[in-house]
Short mmCIF file of C-alpha atoms in Angstrom, two decimals:
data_model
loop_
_atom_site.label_atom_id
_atom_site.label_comp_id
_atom_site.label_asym_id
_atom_site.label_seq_id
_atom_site.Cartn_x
_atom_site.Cartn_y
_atom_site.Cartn_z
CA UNK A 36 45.49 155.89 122.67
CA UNK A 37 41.37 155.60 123.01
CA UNK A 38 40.46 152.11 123.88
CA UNK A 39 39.44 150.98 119.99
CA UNK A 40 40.51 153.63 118.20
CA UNK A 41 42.84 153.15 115.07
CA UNK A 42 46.48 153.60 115.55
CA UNK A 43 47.89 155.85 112.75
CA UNK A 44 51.33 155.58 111.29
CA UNK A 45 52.52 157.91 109.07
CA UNK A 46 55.42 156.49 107.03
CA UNK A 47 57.99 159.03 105.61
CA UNK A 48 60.65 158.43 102.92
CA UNK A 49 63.02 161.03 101.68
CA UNK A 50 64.71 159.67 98.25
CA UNK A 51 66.53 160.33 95.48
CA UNK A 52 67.36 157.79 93.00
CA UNK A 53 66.30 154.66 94.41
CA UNK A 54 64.30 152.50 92.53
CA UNK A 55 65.85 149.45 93.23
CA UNK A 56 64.52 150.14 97.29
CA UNK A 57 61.78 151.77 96.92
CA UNK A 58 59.32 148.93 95.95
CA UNK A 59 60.69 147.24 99.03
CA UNK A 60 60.82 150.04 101.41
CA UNK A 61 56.97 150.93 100.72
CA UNK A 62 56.18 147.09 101.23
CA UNK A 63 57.45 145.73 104.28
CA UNK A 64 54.81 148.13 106.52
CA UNK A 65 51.72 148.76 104.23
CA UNK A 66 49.53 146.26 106.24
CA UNK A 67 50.21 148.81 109.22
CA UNK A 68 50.75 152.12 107.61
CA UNK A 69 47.68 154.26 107.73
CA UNK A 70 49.90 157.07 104.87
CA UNK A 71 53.08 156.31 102.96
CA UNK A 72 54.88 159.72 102.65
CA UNK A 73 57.59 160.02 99.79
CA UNK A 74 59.50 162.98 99.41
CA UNK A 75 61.68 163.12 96.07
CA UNK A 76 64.85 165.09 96.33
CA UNK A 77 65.42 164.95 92.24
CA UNK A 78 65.09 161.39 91.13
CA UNK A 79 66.48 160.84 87.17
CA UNK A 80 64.98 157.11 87.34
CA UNK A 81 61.98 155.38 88.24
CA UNK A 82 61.43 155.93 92.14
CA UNK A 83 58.82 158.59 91.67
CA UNK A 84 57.12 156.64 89.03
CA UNK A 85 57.03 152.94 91.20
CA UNK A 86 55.95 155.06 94.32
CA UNK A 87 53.17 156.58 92.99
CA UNK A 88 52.62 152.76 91.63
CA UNK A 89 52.57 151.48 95.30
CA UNK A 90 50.21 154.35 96.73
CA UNK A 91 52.15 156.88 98.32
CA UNK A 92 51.85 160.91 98.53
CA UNK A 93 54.55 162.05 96.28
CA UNK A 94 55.78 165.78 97.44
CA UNK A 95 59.31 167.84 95.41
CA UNK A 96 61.69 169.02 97.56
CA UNK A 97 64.93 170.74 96.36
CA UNK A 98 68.01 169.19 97.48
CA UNK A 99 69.63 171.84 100.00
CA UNK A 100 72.76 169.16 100.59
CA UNK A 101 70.59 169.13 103.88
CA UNK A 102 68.71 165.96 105.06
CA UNK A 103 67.79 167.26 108.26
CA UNK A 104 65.80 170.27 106.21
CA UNK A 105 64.80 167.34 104.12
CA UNK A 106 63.53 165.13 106.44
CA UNK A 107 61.77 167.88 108.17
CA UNK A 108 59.91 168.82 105.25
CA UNK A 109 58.84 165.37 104.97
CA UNK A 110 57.35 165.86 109.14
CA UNK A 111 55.44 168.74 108.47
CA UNK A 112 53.00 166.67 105.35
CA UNK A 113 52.39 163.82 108.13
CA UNK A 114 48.94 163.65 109.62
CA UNK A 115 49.24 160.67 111.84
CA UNK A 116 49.85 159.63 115.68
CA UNK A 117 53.55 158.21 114.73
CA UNK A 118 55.94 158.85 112.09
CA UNK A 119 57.65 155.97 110.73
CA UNK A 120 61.23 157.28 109.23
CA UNK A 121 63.50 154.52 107.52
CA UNK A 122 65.71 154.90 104.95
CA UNK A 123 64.82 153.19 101.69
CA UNK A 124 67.70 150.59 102.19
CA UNK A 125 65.83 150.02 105.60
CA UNK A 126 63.32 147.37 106.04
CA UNK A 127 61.91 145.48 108.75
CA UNK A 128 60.32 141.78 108.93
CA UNK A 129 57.29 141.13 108.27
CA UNK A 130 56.74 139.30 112.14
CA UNK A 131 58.67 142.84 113.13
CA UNK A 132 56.40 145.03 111.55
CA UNK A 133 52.72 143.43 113.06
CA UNK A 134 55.02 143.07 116.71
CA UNK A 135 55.68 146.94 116.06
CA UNK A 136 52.26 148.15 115.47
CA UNK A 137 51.08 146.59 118.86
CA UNK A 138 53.94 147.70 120.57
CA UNK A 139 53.08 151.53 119.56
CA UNK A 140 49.56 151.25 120.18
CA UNK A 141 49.33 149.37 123.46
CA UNK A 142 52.32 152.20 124.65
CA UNK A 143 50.72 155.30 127.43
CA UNK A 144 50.01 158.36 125.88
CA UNK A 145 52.33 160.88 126.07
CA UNK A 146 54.79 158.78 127.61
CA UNK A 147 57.53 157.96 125.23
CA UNK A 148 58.56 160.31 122.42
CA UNK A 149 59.92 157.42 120.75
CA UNK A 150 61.14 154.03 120.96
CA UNK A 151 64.75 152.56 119.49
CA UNK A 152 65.42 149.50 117.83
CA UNK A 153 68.38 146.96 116.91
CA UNK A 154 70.11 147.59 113.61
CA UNK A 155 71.11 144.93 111.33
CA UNK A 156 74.00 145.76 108.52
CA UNK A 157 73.94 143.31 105.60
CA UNK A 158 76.86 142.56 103.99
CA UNK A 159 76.89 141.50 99.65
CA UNK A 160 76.28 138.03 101.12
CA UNK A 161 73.27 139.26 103.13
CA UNK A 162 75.17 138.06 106.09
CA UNK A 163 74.99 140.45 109.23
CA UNK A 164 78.36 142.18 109.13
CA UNK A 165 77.54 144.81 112.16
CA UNK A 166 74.73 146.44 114.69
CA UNK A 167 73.85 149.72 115.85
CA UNK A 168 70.88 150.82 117.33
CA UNK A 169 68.30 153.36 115.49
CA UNK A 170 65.22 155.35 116.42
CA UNK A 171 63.19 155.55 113.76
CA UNK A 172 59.76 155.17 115.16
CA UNK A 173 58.64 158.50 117.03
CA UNK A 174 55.57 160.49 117.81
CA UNK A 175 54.51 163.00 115.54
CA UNK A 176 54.24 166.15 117.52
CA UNK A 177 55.53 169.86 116.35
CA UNK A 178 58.48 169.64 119.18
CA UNK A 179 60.54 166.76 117.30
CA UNK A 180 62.92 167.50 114.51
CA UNK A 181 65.76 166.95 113.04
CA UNK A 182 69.24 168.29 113.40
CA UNK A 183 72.10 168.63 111.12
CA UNK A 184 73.11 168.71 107.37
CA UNK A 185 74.72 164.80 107.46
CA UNK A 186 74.24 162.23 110.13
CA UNK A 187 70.77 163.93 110.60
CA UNK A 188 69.76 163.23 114.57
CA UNK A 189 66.52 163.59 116.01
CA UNK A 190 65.91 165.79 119.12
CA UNK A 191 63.73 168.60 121.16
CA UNK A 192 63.55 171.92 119.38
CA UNK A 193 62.64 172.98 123.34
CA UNK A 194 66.17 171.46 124.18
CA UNK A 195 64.71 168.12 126.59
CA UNK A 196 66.16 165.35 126.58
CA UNK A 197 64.28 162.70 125.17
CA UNK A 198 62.46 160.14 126.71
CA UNK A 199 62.84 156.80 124.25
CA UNK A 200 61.88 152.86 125.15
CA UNK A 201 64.20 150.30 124.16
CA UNK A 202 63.12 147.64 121.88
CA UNK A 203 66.50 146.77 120.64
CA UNK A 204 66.27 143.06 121.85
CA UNK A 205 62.66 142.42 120.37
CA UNK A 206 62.91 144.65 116.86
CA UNK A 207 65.68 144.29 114.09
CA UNK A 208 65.48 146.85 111.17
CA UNK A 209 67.93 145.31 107.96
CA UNK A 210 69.69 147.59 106.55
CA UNK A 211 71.78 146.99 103.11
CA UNK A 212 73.22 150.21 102.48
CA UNK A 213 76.99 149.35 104.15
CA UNK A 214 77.17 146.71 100.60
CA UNK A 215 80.60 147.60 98.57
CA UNK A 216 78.26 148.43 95.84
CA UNK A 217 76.76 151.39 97.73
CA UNK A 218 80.00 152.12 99.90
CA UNK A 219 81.85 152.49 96.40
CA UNK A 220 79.63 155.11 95.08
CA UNK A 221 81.87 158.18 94.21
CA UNK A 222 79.03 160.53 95.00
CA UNK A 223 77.88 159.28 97.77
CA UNK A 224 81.63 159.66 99.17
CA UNK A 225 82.35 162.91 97.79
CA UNK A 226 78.77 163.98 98.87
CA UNK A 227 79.30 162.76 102.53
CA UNK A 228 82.90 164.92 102.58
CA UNK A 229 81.40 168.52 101.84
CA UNK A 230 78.61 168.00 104.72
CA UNK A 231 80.29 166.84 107.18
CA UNK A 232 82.94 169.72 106.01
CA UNK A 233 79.98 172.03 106.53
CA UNK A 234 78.98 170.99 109.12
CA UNK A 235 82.71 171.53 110.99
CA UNK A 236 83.01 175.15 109.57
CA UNK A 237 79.63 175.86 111.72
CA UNK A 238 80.89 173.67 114.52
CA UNK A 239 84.73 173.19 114.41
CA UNK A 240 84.71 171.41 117.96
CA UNK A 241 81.86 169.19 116.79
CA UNK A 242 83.46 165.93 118.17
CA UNK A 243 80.13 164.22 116.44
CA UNK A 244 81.46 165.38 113.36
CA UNK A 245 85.05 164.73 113.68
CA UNK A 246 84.33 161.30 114.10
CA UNK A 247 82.25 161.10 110.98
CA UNK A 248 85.17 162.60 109.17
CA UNK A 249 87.24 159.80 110.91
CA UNK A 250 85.12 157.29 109.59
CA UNK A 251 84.88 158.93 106.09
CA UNK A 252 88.95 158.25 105.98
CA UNK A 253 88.59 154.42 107.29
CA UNK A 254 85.74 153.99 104.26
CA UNK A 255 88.70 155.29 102.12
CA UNK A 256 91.76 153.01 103.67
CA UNK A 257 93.85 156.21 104.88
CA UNK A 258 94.10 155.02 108.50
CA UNK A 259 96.93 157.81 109.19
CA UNK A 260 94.21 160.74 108.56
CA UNK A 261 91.50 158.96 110.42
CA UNK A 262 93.74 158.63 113.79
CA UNK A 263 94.00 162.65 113.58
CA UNK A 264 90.29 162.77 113.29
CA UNK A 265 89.61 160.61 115.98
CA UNK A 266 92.08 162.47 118.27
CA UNK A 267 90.60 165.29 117.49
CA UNK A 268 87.29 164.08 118.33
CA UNK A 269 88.68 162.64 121.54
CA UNK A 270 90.03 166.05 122.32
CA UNK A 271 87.20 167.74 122.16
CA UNK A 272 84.69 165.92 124.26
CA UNK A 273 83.06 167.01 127.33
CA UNK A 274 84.37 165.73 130.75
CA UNK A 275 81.03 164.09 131.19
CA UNK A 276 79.18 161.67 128.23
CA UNK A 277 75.38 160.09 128.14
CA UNK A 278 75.70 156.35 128.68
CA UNK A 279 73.81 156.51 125.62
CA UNK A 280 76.56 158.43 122.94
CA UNK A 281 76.54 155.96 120.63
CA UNK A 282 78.57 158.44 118.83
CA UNK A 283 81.38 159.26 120.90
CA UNK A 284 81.56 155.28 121.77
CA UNK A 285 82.13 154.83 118.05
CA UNK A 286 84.59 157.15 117.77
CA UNK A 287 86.45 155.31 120.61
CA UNK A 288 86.39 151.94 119.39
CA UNK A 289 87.47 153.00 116.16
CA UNK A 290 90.69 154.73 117.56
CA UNK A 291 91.64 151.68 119.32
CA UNK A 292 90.58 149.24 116.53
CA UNK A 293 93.69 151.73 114.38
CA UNK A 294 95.76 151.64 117.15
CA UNK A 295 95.36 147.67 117.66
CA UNK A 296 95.74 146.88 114.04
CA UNK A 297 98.43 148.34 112.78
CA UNK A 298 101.89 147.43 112.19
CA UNK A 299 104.20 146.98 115.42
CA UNK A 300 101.37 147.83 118.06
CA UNK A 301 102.01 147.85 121.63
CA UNK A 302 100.32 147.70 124.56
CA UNK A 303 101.33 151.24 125.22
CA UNK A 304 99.85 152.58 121.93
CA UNK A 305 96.31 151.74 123.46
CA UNK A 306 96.36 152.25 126.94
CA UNK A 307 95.73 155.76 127.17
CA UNK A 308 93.02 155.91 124.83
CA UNK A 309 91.24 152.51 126.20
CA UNK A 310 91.71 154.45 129.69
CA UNK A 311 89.94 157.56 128.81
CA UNK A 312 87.19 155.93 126.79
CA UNK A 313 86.27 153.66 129.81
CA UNK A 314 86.68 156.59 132.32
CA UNK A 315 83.76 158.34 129.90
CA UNK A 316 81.94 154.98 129.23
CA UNK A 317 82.23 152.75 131.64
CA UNK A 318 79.47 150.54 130.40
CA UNK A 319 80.51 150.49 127.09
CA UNK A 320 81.53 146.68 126.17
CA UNK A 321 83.43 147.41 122.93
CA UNK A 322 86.39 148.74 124.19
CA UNK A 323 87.28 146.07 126.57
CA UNK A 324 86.27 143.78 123.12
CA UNK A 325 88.58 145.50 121.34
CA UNK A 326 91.70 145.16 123.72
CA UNK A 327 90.81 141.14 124.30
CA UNK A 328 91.28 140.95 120.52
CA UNK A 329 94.63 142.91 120.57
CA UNK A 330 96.14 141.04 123.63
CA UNK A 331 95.41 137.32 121.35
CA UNK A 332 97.09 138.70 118.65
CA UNK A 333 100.05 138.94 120.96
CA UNK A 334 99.81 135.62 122.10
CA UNK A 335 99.22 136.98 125.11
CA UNK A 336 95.89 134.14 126.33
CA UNK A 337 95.70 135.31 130.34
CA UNK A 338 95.04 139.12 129.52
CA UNK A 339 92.99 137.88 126.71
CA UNK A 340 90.65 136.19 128.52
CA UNK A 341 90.49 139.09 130.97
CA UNK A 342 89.35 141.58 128.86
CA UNK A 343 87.28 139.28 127.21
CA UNK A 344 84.89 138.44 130.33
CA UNK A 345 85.07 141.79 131.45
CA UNK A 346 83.90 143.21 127.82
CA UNK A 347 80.93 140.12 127.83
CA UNK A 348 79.74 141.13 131.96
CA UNK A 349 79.17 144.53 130.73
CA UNK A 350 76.93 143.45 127.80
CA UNK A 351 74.98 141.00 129.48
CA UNK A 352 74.47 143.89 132.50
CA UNK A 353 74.09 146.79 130.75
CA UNK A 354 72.83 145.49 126.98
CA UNK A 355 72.79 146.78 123.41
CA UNK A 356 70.89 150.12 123.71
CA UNK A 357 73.07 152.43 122.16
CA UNK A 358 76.08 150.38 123.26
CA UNK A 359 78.12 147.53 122.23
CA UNK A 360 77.64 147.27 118.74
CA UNK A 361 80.82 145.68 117.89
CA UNK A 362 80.44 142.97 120.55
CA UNK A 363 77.03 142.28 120.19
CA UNK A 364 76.96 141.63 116.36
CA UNK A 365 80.33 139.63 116.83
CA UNK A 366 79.13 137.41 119.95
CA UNK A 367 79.90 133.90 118.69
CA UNK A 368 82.64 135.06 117.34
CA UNK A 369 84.01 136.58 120.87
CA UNK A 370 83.32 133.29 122.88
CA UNK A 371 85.26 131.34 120.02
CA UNK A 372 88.07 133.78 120.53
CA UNK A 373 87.41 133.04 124.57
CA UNK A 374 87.34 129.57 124.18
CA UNK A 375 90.54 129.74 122.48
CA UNK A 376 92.17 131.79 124.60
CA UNK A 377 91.31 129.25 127.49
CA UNK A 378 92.48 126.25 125.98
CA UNK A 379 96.02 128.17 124.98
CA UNK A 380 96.30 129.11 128.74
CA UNK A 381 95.14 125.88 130.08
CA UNK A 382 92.25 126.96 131.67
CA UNK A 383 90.60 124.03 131.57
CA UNK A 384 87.16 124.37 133.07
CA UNK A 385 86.35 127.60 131.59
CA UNK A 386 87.38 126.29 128.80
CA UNK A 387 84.53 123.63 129.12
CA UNK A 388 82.33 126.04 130.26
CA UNK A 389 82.36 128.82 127.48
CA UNK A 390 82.69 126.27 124.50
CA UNK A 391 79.24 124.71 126.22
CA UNK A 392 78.02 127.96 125.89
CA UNK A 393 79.27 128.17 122.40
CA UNK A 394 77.62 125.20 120.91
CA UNK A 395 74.17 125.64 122.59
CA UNK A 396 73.91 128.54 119.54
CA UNK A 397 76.26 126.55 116.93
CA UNK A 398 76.42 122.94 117.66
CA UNK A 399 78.41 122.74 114.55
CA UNK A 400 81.62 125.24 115.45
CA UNK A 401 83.96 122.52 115.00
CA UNK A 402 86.93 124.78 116.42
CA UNK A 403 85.35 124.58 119.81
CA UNK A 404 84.53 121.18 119.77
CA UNK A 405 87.72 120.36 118.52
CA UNK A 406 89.32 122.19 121.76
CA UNK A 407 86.72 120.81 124.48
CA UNK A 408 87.37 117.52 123.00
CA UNK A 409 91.18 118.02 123.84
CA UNK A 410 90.41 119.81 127.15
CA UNK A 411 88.05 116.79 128.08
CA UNK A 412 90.67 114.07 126.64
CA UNK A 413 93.86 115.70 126.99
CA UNK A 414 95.98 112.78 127.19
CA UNK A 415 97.05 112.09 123.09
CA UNK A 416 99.39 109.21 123.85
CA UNK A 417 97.04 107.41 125.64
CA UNK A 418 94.61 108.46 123.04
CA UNK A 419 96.59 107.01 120.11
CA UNK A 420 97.46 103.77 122.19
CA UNK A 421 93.65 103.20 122.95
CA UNK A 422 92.45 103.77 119.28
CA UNK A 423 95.46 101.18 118.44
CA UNK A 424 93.89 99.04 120.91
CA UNK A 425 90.04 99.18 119.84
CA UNK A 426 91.08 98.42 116.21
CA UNK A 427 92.95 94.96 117.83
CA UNK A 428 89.68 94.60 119.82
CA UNK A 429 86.51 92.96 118.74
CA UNK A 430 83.76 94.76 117.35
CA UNK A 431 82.40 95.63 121.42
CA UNK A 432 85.43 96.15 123.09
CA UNK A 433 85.31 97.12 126.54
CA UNK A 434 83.44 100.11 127.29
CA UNK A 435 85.30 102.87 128.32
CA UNK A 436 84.59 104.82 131.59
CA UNK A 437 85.76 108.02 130.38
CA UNK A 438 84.76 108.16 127.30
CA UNK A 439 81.48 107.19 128.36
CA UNK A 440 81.27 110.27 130.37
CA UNK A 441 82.30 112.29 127.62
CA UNK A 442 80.00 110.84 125.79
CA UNK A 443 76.95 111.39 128.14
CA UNK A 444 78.51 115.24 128.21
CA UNK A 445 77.67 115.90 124.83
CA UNK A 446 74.31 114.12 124.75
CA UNK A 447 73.38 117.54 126.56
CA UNK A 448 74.14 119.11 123.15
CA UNK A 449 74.19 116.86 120.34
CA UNK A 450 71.19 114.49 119.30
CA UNK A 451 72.56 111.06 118.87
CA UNK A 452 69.22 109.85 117.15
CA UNK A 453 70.85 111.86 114.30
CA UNK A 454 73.50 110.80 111.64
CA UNK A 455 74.68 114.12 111.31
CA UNK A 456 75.22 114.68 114.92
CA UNK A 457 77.01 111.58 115.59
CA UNK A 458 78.98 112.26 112.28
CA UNK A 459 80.01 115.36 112.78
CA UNK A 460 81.49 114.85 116.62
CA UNK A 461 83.12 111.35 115.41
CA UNK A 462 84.81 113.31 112.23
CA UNK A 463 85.68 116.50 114.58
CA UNK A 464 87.50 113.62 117.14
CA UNK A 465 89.36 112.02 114.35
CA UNK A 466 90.53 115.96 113.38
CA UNK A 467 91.69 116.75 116.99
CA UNK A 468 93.88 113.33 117.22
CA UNK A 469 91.29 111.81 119.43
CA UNK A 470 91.16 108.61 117.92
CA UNK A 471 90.21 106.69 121.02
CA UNK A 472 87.04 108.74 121.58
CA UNK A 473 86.39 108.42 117.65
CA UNK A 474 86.39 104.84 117.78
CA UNK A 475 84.65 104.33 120.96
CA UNK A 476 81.99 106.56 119.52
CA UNK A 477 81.85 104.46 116.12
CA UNK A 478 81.43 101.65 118.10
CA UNK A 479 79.08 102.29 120.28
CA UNK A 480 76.55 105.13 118.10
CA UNK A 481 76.90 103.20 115.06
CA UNK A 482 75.43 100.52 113.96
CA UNK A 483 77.42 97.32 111.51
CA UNK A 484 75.04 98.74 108.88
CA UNK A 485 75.84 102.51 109.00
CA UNK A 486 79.69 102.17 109.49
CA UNK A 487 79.36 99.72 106.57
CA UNK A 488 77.15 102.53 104.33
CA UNK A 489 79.39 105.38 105.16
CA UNK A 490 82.58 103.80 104.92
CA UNK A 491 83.66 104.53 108.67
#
């Protein structure tokens, strides 16, 4: 990019039927868009009508049940440096979008063909129910296109691999269209079906496409068809996988997740399958994830907590790119399943150690605080005889050295200048029968007036 010179997005929409996105997905970037491209696919509602509305170049394309012909069609009318190409469920912040813009222009020329970000899926709640990682922001040169009728990838019509930055730690695109409203849409299911269907009478070893047809069948509850997908898929891979095959790790976890879940599952139905996938991905985080979860179902704490740091030293080494999507969207989660899995089998200071880690991102996970709490003061009786004691007591009994220190511990995490701190680890004490700490704290962090006011 010339020092001073303009950086030009083009943004490009294929759509059909989407006015309630399409006010949205032409809003989030106009402040860095320098053409909004909209290519209608036979809208019977409003879209064309509110994009023209918002400013965008309207083109007609027929539907070829094709979105890679689609979305190529939609290339070939952009003029600018880079092509923008979201969905119209897909959005980004507005602090993501300006962050974006200077992260394209201040990037070498010629050096990346594109850069990939962190995914977001929004469940009905708009809660984040999963990740994956997307590139949607690439050059706009003749030699990129897209590939394939469904599940539409982008790649070099010259065959190169490309060359793609990560920005999946600094850029999050939202995307809403896993909601049950969408997910439940007849057409879109039935539409999904005959591509991929297509697709596999072109390609019949297509182990991309078996495992869309796999996850077609786990959309639709029939688990029993989607493990003969996945096999299939499995079957049919090459000896040798990119660290990058998002696709093939998806397929993967999926199996396993079937296998782990179901009714009667051993050990032995996984082991293979967890095996292979790790021999073919070894930095892939998921499946290890996947297996910890498995192993507490079973009770079984030790092998748990195994898998579990294993799974969480690959993500923190090798990261999200393209990798550990189940793990990374379900990381609180995973060290309250750790934590857990410590305090069943007495591990004590890990224990500690990954519930500290916990509640420095949710001070307020009373589950873990509840079991570092009983870790810490793990001695009930004594507990129960104390409490007895401090209610006997005056109102300053004796200070207690131990729960002093405990006390000092979680002054590293909890602000005791605030009522809802010191409320919230007095009420989780009295939860975990820790009575002594819970009245050692109410004496001591609370004054006459405030024990009086709440009723404590």
């Amino acid at each position: 990019m010339t020092a001073g010179k303009k950086l030009r997005i083009s943004q490009c929409l294929i759509v059909k039927n989407e006015e309630s996105n399409i006010e949205r997905a032409l809003s989030w970037g106009k402040d860095i868009m320098w053409e909004q491209i909209v290519v209608d696919t036979g809208s019977t509602d409003r879209t064309v009508e509110l994009a023209k509305k918002a400013g965008a170049k309207i083109f007609s394309f027929p539907w070829t049940d094709d979105f890679a012909a689609a979305k190529n069609y939609a290339l070939e009318q952009a003029k600018g440096d880079w092509i923008a190409f979201l969905d119209a469920d897909e959005y980004l912040m507005p602090e993501d979008a300006k962050k974006l813009y200077n992260v394209l222009k201040g990037l070498p020329a010629g050096k990346f063909d594109g850069i990939s970000t962190g995914c977001l899926n929004l469940d009905d709640e708009g809660n984040i129910s999963s990740s994956a990682t997307l590139i949607r922001f690439f050059r706009n040169t003749l030699e990129l296109r897209y590939r394939r009728r469904i599940h539409e990838q982008l790649e070099s019509i010259n065959g190169r691999e490309l060359y793609i930055g990560d920005l999946t730690k600094d850029i999050s695109i939202f995307h809403t269209g896993y909601q049950r409203k969408v997910l439940d849409s007849q057409a879109k299911k039935g539409r999904n079906r005959r591509l991929i269907l297509k697709e596999l009478e072109d390609h019949p070893k297509s182990c991309e496409m078996l495992g869309y047809m796999g996850d077609e069948c786990v959309g639709d509850g029939d688990y029993s068809e989607a493990e003969t997908w996945y096999r299939q898929a499995v079957e049919y891979m090459p000896s040798q996988l990119s660290e990058f095959d998002q696709r093939s790790a998806v397929t993967f976890s999926k199996l396993l997740k079937l296998l782990a879940e179901r009714e009667g599952a051993v050990w032995e139905d996984l082991k293979e399958i967890h095996s292979q996938a790790v021999k073919l991905l070894p930095q892939e985080a998921d499946f290890d994830y996947i297996v910890a979860r498995f192993f507490a179902s079973q009770g079984q704490a030790k092998e748990a907590i195994r898998y579990l740091e294993t799974a969480i030293k690959k993500l923190d080494t090798y990261g999200c790119n393209n990798k550990a999507l189940l793990l990374a969207g379900d990381l609180l989660a995973a060290y309250d399943l750790l934590v857990r899995c410590c305090y069943e089998a007495e591990e004590r200071q890990k224990c500690v150690s990954y519930g500290v880690t916990y509640l420095k991102y949710n001070k307020y996970g009373m589950a873990v605080l509840s079991r570092i709490l009983k870790t810490l003061l793990s001695d009930e009786r004594t507990e129960q005889e104390t409490e007895k004691e401090y209610r006997r007591s005056s109102d300053k009994p004796a200070e207690s050295k131990e729960y002093q220190a405990v006390a000092e511990f979680f002054a590293q995490i909890y602000d005791f200048s605030s009522l809802k701190d010191r409320l919230f680890l007095v009420k989780t004490a009295q939860k975990s029968d820790c009575s002594g700490f819970a009245a050692y704290s109410l004496n001591h962090f609370f004054t006459l007036e405030e024990r009086s006011r709440l009723g404590i």
